[in-house]
Amino acid sequence: MAGRTAVVTGAAGGLGHAFCVGLAEAGATTVVGVDLADQSRVQAAVQTTGAHYVAVRADVTSEADCAALAAQVGQVDIVVNNAGIFPSIPFLETSLEEWRRIHRLNVEGTFLITRALLPGMIEAGYGRVVMVASAVVWLGPPGMVAYTASKGALVAMVRSLATEVGHTGVTVNAMTPGLTRTETALSSAVNEDFPRVVGNQAVPRAEEPEDLVSTLLFLCDEGSGFVTGQAINVDGGFAKH
Ligand SMILES: NC(=O)c1ccc[n+]([C@@H]2O[C@H](COP(=O)([O-])OP(=O)(O)OC[C@H]3O[C@@H](n4cnc5c(N)ncnc54)[C@H](O)[C@@H]3O)[C@@H](O)[C@H]2O)c1
């Protein structure tokens, strides 16, 4: 990772924090955090590793913000599309507005960030793009149809985009975390799912953000250039994908 610049969206959140620190500890020279929320906590944590942290306040669903981000950071090596929401709503109670809100952030935001930063990676002949999807794609839990559809779109997106850019030195992969103990998960409706989910996992404890870091680093590794178009499941062995 030495000399590498990584962009992590949703950097201020639970998984984003762990990803930023993990990339910095693995030697990334610069971590660019993208979020609408305050990033001072993750910034301080990254800086203790000696890595440079650039906090960018940007809305990943804004085409203008994504273009401004690309202009500000220039060529980057790693893009982690992690910003996302995971509301629990029964299908028949899902308004069109809510369906669009979920897809706008989870799918369109990933599209806009990736499209903005990909040209620099293609020009450099090197890049690692990782989408943070979800194990719900394999499990299909009730009450999360809009969310599952949005994360399924990311898994499909990596397959097609990986093929399109495979000759350029850029890999595109997804990881699918299981239910993970972040503040958002613990304070939302999915908090009630922990006992059931843990009971179904092969590893009988709740997933922590740090459980996802080694897979992210593997996908971002220079030596992983032959791994592309994949979705790697990291959920303690609930979904045997
Ligand atoms: N926590 C889980 O159980 C779990 C499981 C599987 C997948 N995921 C996925 O992992 C990702 C992170 O989850 P988390 O639990 O860390 O969530 P989180 O709420 O802690 O973090 C999400 C971050 O995204 C930021 N964000 C939201 N909208 C944004 C926008 N328009 N532009 C820029 N930033 C924006 C938020 O401010 C927040 O800091 C999400 O995509 C989620 O769907 C989470």
PDB file of C-alpha atoms and ligand atoms in Angstrom:
ATOM      1  CA  MET A   1       0.000   0.000   0.000  1.00  0.00           C
ATOM      2  CA  ALA A   2       3.017   2.308   0.359  1.00  0.00           C
ATOM      3  CA  GLY A   3       2.591   5.397  -1.786  1.00  0.00           C
ATOM      4  CA  ARG A   4      -1.050   4.618  -2.429  1.00  0.00           C
ATOM      5  CA  THR A   5      -3.955   7.070  -2.108  1.00  0.00           C
ATOM      6  CA  ALA A   6      -7.298   5.608  -1.034  1.00  0.00           C
ATOM      7  CA  VAL A   7     -10.727   7.249  -1.129  1.00  0.00           C
ATOM      8  CA  VAL A   8     -13.298   5.925   1.358  1.00  0.00           C
ATOM      9  CA  THR A   9     -16.885   7.174   1.214  1.00  0.00           C
ATOM     10  CA  GLY A  10     -18.962   7.220   4.379  1.00  0.00           C
ATOM     11  CA  ALA A  11     -15.637   7.564   6.196  1.00  0.00           C
ATOM     12  CA  ALA A  12     -17.163   8.932   9.403  1.00  0.00           C
ATOM     13  CA  GLY A  13     -19.375   5.877   9.897  1.00  0.00           C
ATOM     14  CA  GLY A  14     -18.658   2.583  11.617  1.00  0.00           C
ATOM     15  CA  LEU A  15     -17.292   0.575   8.694  1.00  0.00           C
ATOM     16  CA  GLY A  16     -15.771   3.658   7.065  1.00  0.00           C
ATOM     17  CA  HIS A  17     -13.731   4.395  10.192  1.00  0.00           C
ATOM     18  CA  ALA A  18     -12.373   0.841  10.336  1.00  0.00           C
ATOM     19  CA  PHE A  19     -11.567   0.884   6.595  1.00  0.00           C
ATOM     20  CA  CYS A  20      -9.719   4.225   6.780  1.00  0.00           C
ATOM     21  CA  VAL A  21      -7.638   3.102   9.766  1.00  0.00           C
ATOM     22  CA  GLY A  22      -7.022  -0.334   8.232  1.00  0.00           C
ATOM     23  CA  LEU A  23      -5.774   1.134   4.952  1.00  0.00           C
ATOM     24  CA  ALA A  24      -3.556   3.590   6.821  1.00  0.00           C
ATOM     25  CA  GLU A  25      -2.118   0.871   9.072  1.00  0.00           C
ATOM     26  CA  ALA A  26      -1.415  -1.215   5.955  1.00  0.00           C
ATOM     27  CA  GLY A  27       0.741   1.639   4.667  1.00  0.00           C
ATOM     28  CA  ALA A  28      -1.482   3.773   2.439  1.00  0.00           C
ATOM     29  CA  THR A  29       0.187   7.168   2.253  1.00  0.00           C
ATOM     30  CA  THR A  30      -3.002   9.215   1.947  1.00  0.00           C
ATOM     31  CA  VAL A  31      -6.558   8.409   2.957  1.00  0.00           C
ATOM     32  CA  VAL A  32      -9.263  10.683   1.566  1.00  0.00           C
ATOM     33  CA  GLY A  33     -12.429  10.457   3.639  1.00  0.00           C
ATOM     34  CA  VAL A  34     -15.683  11.512   1.981  1.00  0.00           C
ATOM     35  CA  ASP A  35     -18.717  12.163   4.148  1.00  0.00           C
ATOM     36  CA  LEU A  36     -21.376  14.707   4.998  1.00  0.00           C
ATOM     37  CA  ALA A  37     -20.826  14.090   8.712  1.00  0.00           C
ATOM     38  CA  ASP A  38     -17.952  15.361  10.845  1.00  0.00           C
ATOM     39  CA  GLN A  39     -14.746  13.371  10.230  1.00  0.00           C
ATOM     40  CA  SER A  40     -12.575  14.621  13.104  1.00  0.00           C
ATOM     41  CA  ARG A  41     -12.630  11.271  14.959  1.00  0.00           C
ATOM     42  CA  VAL A  42     -11.514   9.176  11.971  1.00  0.00           C
ATOM     43  CA  GLN A  43      -9.060  11.883  10.938  1.00  0.00           C
ATOM     44  CA  ALA A  44      -7.362  11.749  14.344  1.00  0.00           C
ATOM     45  CA  ALA A  45      -7.284   7.931  14.289  1.00  0.00           C
ATOM     46  CA  VAL A  46      -5.688   7.813  10.818  1.00  0.00           C
ATOM     47  CA  GLN A  47      -3.152  10.484  11.661  1.00  0.00           C
ATOM     48  CA  THR A  48      -1.853   8.442  14.627  1.00  0.00           C
ATOM     49  CA  THR A  49      -0.644   5.877  12.058  1.00  0.00           C
ATOM     50  CA  GLY A  50       1.473   8.523  10.304  1.00  0.00           C
ATOM     51  CA  ALA A  51      -0.705   8.520   7.179  1.00  0.00           C
ATOM     52  CA  HIS A  52      -2.003  11.744   5.684  1.00  0.00           C
ATOM     53  CA  TYR A  53      -5.788  12.251   6.005  1.00  0.00           C
ATOM     54  CA  VAL A  54      -7.822  14.515   3.742  1.00  0.00           C
ATOM     55  CA  ALA A  55     -11.388  15.099   4.930  1.00  0.00           C
ATOM     56  CA  VAL A  56     -13.708  16.025   2.071  1.00  0.00           C
ATOM     57  CA  ARG A  57     -17.244  17.120   2.820  1.00  0.00           C
ATOM     58  CA  ALA A  58     -19.175  15.881  -0.206  1.00  0.00           C
ATOM     59  CA  ASP A  59     -22.510  14.307  -1.035  1.00  0.00           C
ATOM     60  CA  VAL A  60     -21.870  11.169  -3.080  1.00  0.00           C
ATOM     61  CA  THR A  61     -25.302  11.544  -4.698  1.00  0.00           C
ATOM     62  CA  SER A  62     -24.318  14.935  -6.142  1.00  0.00           C
ATOM     63  CA  GLU A  63     -22.714  14.811  -9.573  1.00  0.00           C
ATOM     64  CA  ALA A  64     -21.161  18.236  -8.929  1.00  0.00           C
ATOM     65  CA  ASP A  65     -19.688  17.150  -5.576  1.00  0.00           C
ATOM     66  CA  CYS A  66     -18.194  14.011  -7.164  1.00  0.00           C
ATOM     67  CA  ALA A  67     -16.642  16.045  -9.974  1.00  0.00           C
ATOM     68  CA  ALA A  68     -15.239  18.534  -7.453  1.00  0.00           C
ATOM     69  CA  LEU A  69     -13.812  15.649  -5.412  1.00  0.00           C
ATOM     70  CA  ALA A  70     -12.057  14.217  -8.472  1.00  0.00           C
ATOM     71  CA  ALA A  71     -10.638  17.641  -9.314  1.00  0.00           C
ATOM     72  CA  GLN A  72      -9.421  18.105  -5.734  1.00  0.00           C
ATOM     73  CA  VAL A  73      -7.779  14.718  -5.163  1.00  0.00           C
ATOM     74  CA  GLY A  74      -6.482  13.991  -8.671  1.00  0.00           C
ATOM     75  CA  GLN A  75      -5.343  10.461  -9.421  1.00  0.00           C
ATOM     76  CA  VAL A  76      -6.133   7.887  -6.740  1.00  0.00           C
ATOM     77  CA  ASP A  77      -5.335   4.162  -6.471  1.00  0.00           C
ATOM     78  CA  ILE A  78      -8.138   2.775  -4.317  1.00  0.00           C
ATOM     79  CA  VAL A  79     -11.846   3.647  -4.102  1.00  0.00           C
ATOM     80  CA  VAL A  80     -14.007   2.131  -1.378  1.00  0.00           C
ATOM     81  CA  ASN A  81     -17.707   2.782  -2.013  1.00  0.00           C
ATOM     82  CA  ASN A  82     -18.989   2.403   1.514  1.00  0.00           C
ATOM     83  CA  ALA A  83     -21.528   5.236   2.060  1.00  0.00           C
ATOM     84  CA  GLY A  84     -24.953   3.682   2.344  1.00  0.00           C
ATOM     85  CA  ILE A  85     -28.185   3.366   4.310  1.00  0.00           C
ATOM     86  CA  PHE A  86     -29.966   0.198   5.401  1.00  0.00           C
ATOM     87  CA  PRO A  87     -33.500   0.964   6.554  1.00  0.00           C
ATOM     88  CA  SER A  88     -35.851  -1.864   7.439  1.00  0.00           C
ATOM     89  CA  ILE A  89     -39.253  -1.376   5.746  1.00  0.00           C
ATOM     90  CA  PRO A  90     -41.868  -3.999   4.820  1.00  0.00           C
ATOM     91  CA  PHE A  91     -42.212  -4.165   1.045  1.00  0.00           C
ATOM     92  CA  LEU A  92     -45.863  -3.064   0.881  1.00  0.00           C
ATOM     93  CA  GLU A  93     -45.092  -0.076   3.123  1.00  0.00           C
ATOM     94  CA  THR A  94     -42.208   1.082   0.941  1.00  0.00           C
ATOM     95  CA  SER A  95     -43.097   4.372  -0.713  1.00  0.00           C
ATOM     96  CA  LEU A  96     -41.648   5.212  -4.099  1.00  0.00           C
ATOM     97  CA  GLU A  97     -39.860   8.117  -2.414  1.00  0.00           C
ATOM     98  CA  GLU A  98     -38.210   5.769   0.105  1.00  0.00           C
ATOM     99  CA  TRP A  99     -37.272   3.242  -2.619  1.00  0.00           C
ATOM    100  CA  ARG A 100     -35.618   6.075  -4.550  1.00  0.00           C
ATOM    101  CA  ARG A 101     -33.852   7.475  -1.457  1.00  0.00           C
ATOM    102  CA  ILE A 102     -32.233   4.094  -0.809  1.00  0.00           C
ATOM    103  CA  HIS A 103     -31.239   3.550  -4.444  1.00  0.00           C
ATOM    104  CA  ARG A 104     -30.072   7.129  -4.847  1.00  0.00           C
ATOM    105  CA  LEU A 105     -27.447   6.761  -2.131  1.00  0.00           C
ATOM    106  CA  ASN A 106     -26.547   3.079  -2.384  1.00  0.00           C
ATOM    107  CA  VAL A 107     -26.527   2.736  -6.173  1.00  0.00           C
ATOM    108  CA  GLU A 108     -26.354   6.195  -7.764  1.00  0.00           C
ATOM    109  CA  GLY A 109     -23.814   7.433  -5.213  1.00  0.00           C
ATOM    110  CA  THR A 110     -21.572   4.459  -5.990  1.00  0.00           C
ATOM    111  CA  PHE A 111     -22.003   5.048  -9.723  1.00  0.00           C
ATOM    112  CA  LEU A 112     -21.166   8.761  -9.475  1.00  0.00           C
ATOM    113  CA  ILE A 113     -18.082   8.339  -7.260  1.00  0.00           C
ATOM    114  CA  THR A 114     -16.743   5.477  -9.358  1.00  0.00           C
ATOM    115  CA  ARG A 115     -17.344   7.266 -12.657  1.00  0.00           C
ATOM    116  CA  ALA A 116     -15.636  10.403 -11.325  1.00  0.00           C
ATOM    117  CA  LEU A 117     -12.490   8.633 -10.076  1.00  0.00           C
ATOM    118  CA  LEU A 118     -12.090   5.872 -12.656  1.00  0.00           C
ATOM    119  CA  PRO A 119     -10.515   7.995 -15.444  1.00  0.00           C
ATOM    120  CA  GLY A 120      -7.461   8.741 -13.268  1.00  0.00           C
ATOM    121  CA  MET A 121      -7.030   5.049 -12.442  1.00  0.00           C
ATOM    122  CA  ILE A 122      -7.359   4.023 -16.089  1.00  0.00           C
ATOM    123  CA  GLU A 123      -4.818   6.665 -17.076  1.00  0.00           C
ATOM    124  CA  ALA A 124      -2.415   5.368 -14.411  1.00  0.00           C
ATOM    125  CA  GLY A 125      -3.028   1.777 -15.508  1.00  0.00           C
ATOM    126  CA  TYR A 126      -3.783   0.743 -11.930  1.00  0.00           C
ATOM    127  CA  GLY A 127      -6.757   0.803  -9.607  1.00  0.00           C
ATOM    128  CA  ARG A 128      -8.720  -1.073  -6.987  1.00  0.00           C
ATOM    129  CA  VAL A 129     -12.468  -0.365  -6.698  1.00  0.00           C
ATOM    130  CA  VAL A 130     -14.414  -2.017  -3.896  1.00  0.00           C
ATOM    131  CA  MET A 131     -18.179  -1.781  -3.372  1.00  0.00           C
ATOM    132  CA  VAL A 132     -19.500  -2.446   0.126  1.00  0.00           C
ATOM    133  CA  ALA A 133     -22.645  -4.459  -0.616  1.00  0.00           C
ATOM    134  CA  SER A 134     -24.288  -6.737   1.979  1.00  0.00           C
ATOM    135  CA  ALA A 135     -24.850 -10.404   2.814  1.00  0.00           C
ATOM    136  CA  VAL A 136     -28.583  -9.691   2.444  1.00  0.00           C
ATOM    137  CA  VAL A 137     -27.938 -10.205  -1.271  1.00  0.00           C
ATOM    138  CA  TRP A 138     -27.389 -13.936  -0.544  1.00  0.00           C
ATOM    139  CA  LEU A 139     -29.813 -14.262   2.384  1.00  0.00           C
ATOM    140  CA  GLY A 140     -32.835 -12.261   1.191  1.00  0.00           C
ATOM    141  CA  PRO A 141     -34.185 -11.315   4.627  1.00  0.00           C
ATOM    142  CA  PRO A 142     -37.766 -10.012   4.952  1.00  0.00           C
ATOM    143  CA  GLY A 143     -38.400  -6.301   5.472  1.00  0.00           C
ATOM    144  CA  MET A 144     -35.381  -5.201   3.458  1.00  0.00           C
ATOM    145  CA  VAL A 145     -36.449  -5.569  -0.173  1.00  0.00           C
ATOM    146  CA  ALA A 146     -35.454  -2.051  -1.272  1.00  0.00           C
ATOM    147  CA  TYR A 147     -32.104  -2.315   0.495  1.00  0.00           C
ATOM    148  CA  THR A 148     -31.437  -5.822  -0.831  1.00  0.00           C
ATOM    149  CA  ALA A 149     -32.258  -4.716  -4.374  1.00  0.00           C
ATOM    150  CA  SER A 150     -29.877  -1.765  -4.057  1.00  0.00           C
ATOM    151  CA  LYS A 151     -27.001  -3.943  -2.818  1.00  0.00           C
ATOM    152  CA  GLY A 152     -27.779  -6.580  -5.446  1.00  0.00           C
ATOM    153  CA  ALA A 153     -27.306  -3.836  -8.023  1.00  0.00           C
ATOM    154  CA  LEU A 154     -23.778  -3.289  -6.727  1.00  0.00           C
ATOM    155  CA  VAL A 155     -22.927  -6.997  -7.015  1.00  0.00           C
ATOM    156  CA  ALA A 156     -24.223  -6.966 -10.602  1.00  0.00           C
ATOM    157  CA  MET A 157     -22.406  -3.706 -11.289  1.00  0.00           C
ATOM    158  CA  VAL A 158     -18.997  -5.102 -10.324  1.00  0.00           C
ATOM    159  CA  ARG A 159     -19.430  -8.044 -12.696  1.00  0.00           C
ATOM    160  CA  SER A 160     -20.076  -5.821 -15.680  1.00  0.00           C
ATOM    161  CA  LEU A 161     -17.671  -3.009 -14.803  1.00  0.00           C
ATOM    162  CA  ALA A 162     -14.875  -5.477 -14.005  1.00  0.00           C
ATOM    163  CA  THR A 163     -15.212  -6.857 -17.520  1.00  0.00           C
ATOM    164  CA  GLU A 164     -15.349  -3.411 -19.094  1.00  0.00           C
ATOM    165  CA  VAL A 165     -12.144  -2.163 -17.431  1.00  0.00           C
ATOM    166  CA  GLY A 166     -10.291  -5.462 -16.989  1.00  0.00           C
ATOM    167  CA  HIS A 167      -7.695  -4.575 -19.610  1.00  0.00           C
ATOM    168  CA  THR A 168      -6.796  -1.290 -17.881  1.00  0.00           C
ATOM    169  CA  GLY A 169      -5.217  -2.612 -14.685  1.00  0.00           C
ATOM    170  CA  VAL A 170      -8.271  -1.679 -12.602  1.00  0.00           C
ATOM    171  CA  THR A 171     -10.042  -4.384 -10.593  1.00  0.00           C
ATOM    172  CA  VAL A 172     -13.643  -4.023  -9.398  1.00  0.00           C
ATOM    173  CA  ASN A 173     -14.996  -6.182  -6.580  1.00  0.00           C
ATOM    174  CA  ALA A 174     -17.646  -6.198  -3.879  1.00  0.00           C
ATOM    175  CA  MET A 175     -17.609  -7.399  -0.321  1.00  0.00           C
ATOM    176  CA  THR A 176     -20.800  -8.473   1.436  1.00  0.00           C
ATOM    177  CA  PRO A 177     -20.698  -7.890   5.212  1.00  0.00           C
ATOM    178  CA  GLY A 178     -23.163  -9.521   7.539  1.00  0.00           C
ATOM    179  CA  LEU A 179     -24.979  -7.598  10.252  1.00  0.00           C
ATOM    180  CA  THR A 180     -22.191  -5.600  11.901  1.00  0.00           C
ATOM    181  CA  ARG A 181     -22.015  -3.736  15.190  1.00  0.00           C
ATOM    182  CA  THR A 182     -21.849  -0.104  14.063  1.00  0.00           C
ATOM    183  CA  GLU A 183     -23.590   2.732  15.871  1.00  0.00           C
ATOM    184  CA  THR A 184     -26.138   2.978  13.060  1.00  0.00           C
ATOM    185  CA  ALA A 185     -26.929  -0.746  13.202  1.00  0.00           C
ATOM    186  CA  LEU A 186     -27.161  -0.737  17.001  1.00  0.00           C
ATOM    187  CA  SER A 187     -29.502   2.264  17.066  1.00  0.00           C
ATOM    188  CA  SER A 188     -31.834   1.203  14.247  1.00  0.00           C
ATOM    189  CA  ALA A 189     -34.454  -1.488  13.696  1.00  0.00           C
ATOM    190  CA  VAL A 190     -31.853  -4.064  12.574  1.00  0.00           C
ATOM    191  CA  ASN A 191     -30.495  -4.067  16.153  1.00  0.00           C
ATOM    192  CA  GLU A 192     -33.287  -6.529  16.978  1.00  0.00           C
ATOM    193  CA  ASP A 193     -31.879  -8.944  14.371  1.00  0.00           C
ATOM    194  CA  PHE A 194     -28.559  -9.577  16.151  1.00  0.00           C
ATOM    195  CA  PRO A 195     -29.658 -12.630  18.223  1.00  0.00           C
ATOM    196  CA  ARG A 196     -31.242 -14.342  15.183  1.00  0.00           C
ATOM    197  CA  VAL A 197     -28.316 -13.523  12.901  1.00  0.00           C
ATOM    198  CA  VAL A 198     -25.630 -14.573  15.384  1.00  0.00           C
ATOM    199  CA  GLY A 199     -27.603 -17.786  15.994  1.00  0.00           C
ATOM    200  CA  ASN A 200     -27.350 -18.611  12.287  1.00  0.00           C
ATOM    201  CA  GLN A 201     -23.678 -17.800  11.889  1.00  0.00           C
ATOM    202  CA  ALA A 202     -21.003 -20.503  11.948  1.00  0.00           C
ATOM    203  CA  VAL A 203     -18.961 -18.113  14.111  1.00  0.00           C
ATOM    204  CA  PRO A 204     -21.311 -17.463  17.043  1.00  0.00           C
ATOM    205  CA  ARG A 205     -20.544 -13.844  17.909  1.00  0.00           C
ATOM    206  CA  ALA A 206     -21.600 -10.478  16.545  1.00  0.00           C
ATOM    207  CA  GLU A 207     -19.600  -9.131  13.618  1.00  0.00           C
ATOM    208  CA  GLU A 208     -17.398  -6.101  14.333  1.00  0.00           C
ATOM    209  CA  PRO A 209     -16.233  -3.538  11.739  1.00  0.00           C
ATOM    210  CA  GLU A 210     -12.658  -4.782  12.201  1.00  0.00           C
ATOM    211  CA  ASP A 211     -13.746  -8.243  10.940  1.00  0.00           C
ATOM    212  CA  LEU A 212     -14.072  -6.711   7.463  1.00  0.00           C
ATOM    213  CA  VAL A 213     -10.697  -5.041   7.210  1.00  0.00           C
ATOM    214  CA  SER A 214      -8.533  -7.998   6.106  1.00  0.00           C
ATOM    215  CA  THR A 215     -10.866  -8.730   3.183  1.00  0.00           C
ATOM    216  CA  LEU A 216     -10.805  -5.090   2.118  1.00  0.00           C
ATOM    217  CA  LEU A 217      -6.992  -5.087   2.261  1.00  0.00           C
ATOM    218  CA  PHE A 218      -6.863  -8.315   0.241  1.00  0.00           C
ATOM    219  CA  LEU A 219      -9.044  -6.809  -2.492  1.00  0.00           C
ATOM    220  CA  CYS A 220      -6.968  -3.606  -2.492  1.00  0.00           C
ATOM    221  CA  ASP A 221      -3.627  -5.414  -2.509  1.00  0.00           C
ATOM    222  CA  GLU A 222      -1.326  -4.913  -5.470  1.00  0.00           C
ATOM    223  CA  GLY A 223      -0.973  -8.703  -5.636  1.00  0.00           C
ATOM    224  CA  SER A 224      -4.741  -9.183  -6.092  1.00  0.00           C
ATOM    225  CA  GLY A 225      -4.758  -7.986  -9.694  1.00  0.00           C
ATOM    226  CA  PHE A 226      -6.229 -11.280 -10.919  1.00  0.00           C
ATOM    227  CA  VAL A 227      -9.214 -11.057  -8.551  1.00  0.00           C
ATOM    228  CA  THR A 228     -11.969  -9.039 -10.219  1.00  0.00           C
ATOM    229  CA  GLY A 229     -15.722  -9.128 -10.728  1.00  0.00           C
ATOM    230  CA  GLN A 230     -16.150 -10.976  -7.417  1.00  0.00           C
ATOM    231  CA  ALA A 231     -18.353 -10.536  -4.356  1.00  0.00           C
ATOM    232  CA  ILE A 232     -16.639 -11.843  -1.227  1.00  0.00           C
ATOM    233  CA  ASN A 233     -18.913 -12.680   1.665  1.00  0.00           C
ATOM    234  CA  VAL A 234     -17.738 -11.835   5.207  1.00  0.00           C
ATOM    235  CA  ASP A 235     -20.565 -12.710   7.577  1.00  0.00           C
ATOM    236  CA  GLY A 236     -19.279 -15.302  10.021  1.00  0.00           C
ATOM    237  CA  GLY A 237     -20.562 -18.090   7.799  1.00  0.00           C
ATOM    238  CA  PHE A 238     -24.317 -17.366   7.831  1.00  0.00           C
ATOM    239  CA  ALA A 239     -24.632 -17.260   4.030  1.00  0.00           C
ATOM    240  CA  LYS A 240     -22.548 -20.046   2.498  1.00  0.00           C
ATOM    241  CA  HIS A 241     -21.970 -18.091  -0.686  1.00  0.00           C
TER     242      HIS A 241
HETATM  243  N1  LIG B   1     -23.615  -2.190   9.701  1.00  0.00           N
HETATM  244  C1  LIG B   1     -24.096  -3.258   9.088  1.00  0.00           C
HETATM  245  O1  LIG B   1     -24.712  -4.161   9.683  1.00  0.00           O
HETATM  246  C2  LIG B   1     -23.890  -3.445   7.600  1.00  0.00           C
HETATM  247  C3  LIG B   1     -24.015  -4.731   7.058  1.00  0.00           C
HETATM  248  C4  LIG B   1     -23.826  -4.908   5.690  1.00  0.00           C
HETATM  249  C5  LIG B   1     -23.510  -3.812   4.896  1.00  0.00           C
HETATM  250  N2  LIG B   1     -23.420  -2.584   5.458  1.00  0.00           N
HETATM  251  C6  LIG B   1     -23.113  -1.457   4.577  1.00  0.00           C
HETATM  252  O2  LIG B   1     -21.891  -0.877   4.997  1.00  0.00           O
HETATM  253  C7  LIG B   1     -21.913   0.523   4.753  1.00  0.00           C
HETATM  254  C8  LIG B   1     -21.558   1.263   6.034  1.00  0.00           C
HETATM  255  O3  LIG B   1     -22.457   0.875   7.063  1.00  0.00           O
HETATM  256  P1  LIG B   1     -22.288   1.477   8.538  1.00  0.00           P
HETATM  257  O4  LIG B   1     -23.017   0.573   9.458  1.00  0.00           O
HETATM  258  O5  LIG B   1     -20.862   1.795   8.795  1.00  0.00           O
HETATM  259  O6  LIG B   1     -23.148   2.815   8.368  1.00  0.00           O
HETATM  260  P2  LIG B   1     -22.936   4.250   9.051  1.00  0.00           P
HETATM  261  O7  LIG B   1     -24.266   4.893   9.091  1.00  0.00           O
HETATM  262  O8  LIG B   1     -22.160   4.123  10.316  1.00  0.00           O
HETATM  263  O9  LIG B   1     -21.992   4.996   8.004  1.00  0.00           O
HETATM  264  C9  LIG B   1     -22.458   5.494   6.774  1.00  0.00           C
HETATM  265  C10 LIG B   1     -21.781   6.830   6.530  1.00  0.00           C
HETATM  266  O10 LIG B   1     -22.196   7.310   5.239  1.00  0.00           O
HETATM  267  C11 LIG B   1     -22.362   8.714   5.348  1.00  0.00           C
HETATM  268  N3  LIG B   1     -23.260   9.198   4.305  1.00  0.00           N
HETATM  269  C12 LIG B   1     -24.614   9.031   4.231  1.00  0.00           C
HETATM  270  N4  LIG B   1     -25.098   9.647   3.161  1.00  0.00           N
HETATM  271  C13 LIG B   1     -24.035  10.201   2.509  1.00  0.00           C
HETATM  272  C14 LIG B   1     -23.907  10.978   1.328  1.00  0.00           C
HETATM  273  N5  LIG B   1     -24.972  11.285   0.579  1.00  0.00           N
HETATM  274  N6  LIG B   1     -22.663  11.381   0.949  1.00  0.00           N
HETATM  275  C15 LIG B   1     -21.590  11.074   1.713  1.00  0.00           C
HETATM  276  N7  LIG B   1     -21.661  10.357   2.848  1.00  0.00           N
HETATM  277  C16 LIG B   1     -22.865   9.926   3.234  1.00  0.00           C
HETATM  278  C17 LIG B   1     -22.959   8.926   6.735  1.00  0.00           C
HETATM  279  O11 LIG B   1     -22.798  10.263   7.187  1.00  0.00           O
HETATM  280  C18 LIG B   1     -22.186   7.914   7.558  1.00  0.00           C
HETATM  281  O12 LIG B   1     -21.030   8.473   8.130  1.00  0.00           O
HETATM  282  C19 LIG B   1     -23.297   0.833   4.188  1.00  0.00           C
HETATM  283  O13 LIG B   1     -23.224   0.887   2.786  1.00  0.00           O
HETATM  284  C20 LIG B   1     -24.134  -0.340   4.649  1.00  0.00           C
HETATM  285  O14 LIG B   1     -25.232  -0.575   3.805  1.00  0.00           O
HETATM  286  C21 LIG B   1     -23.583  -2.370   6.783  1.00  0.00           C
END
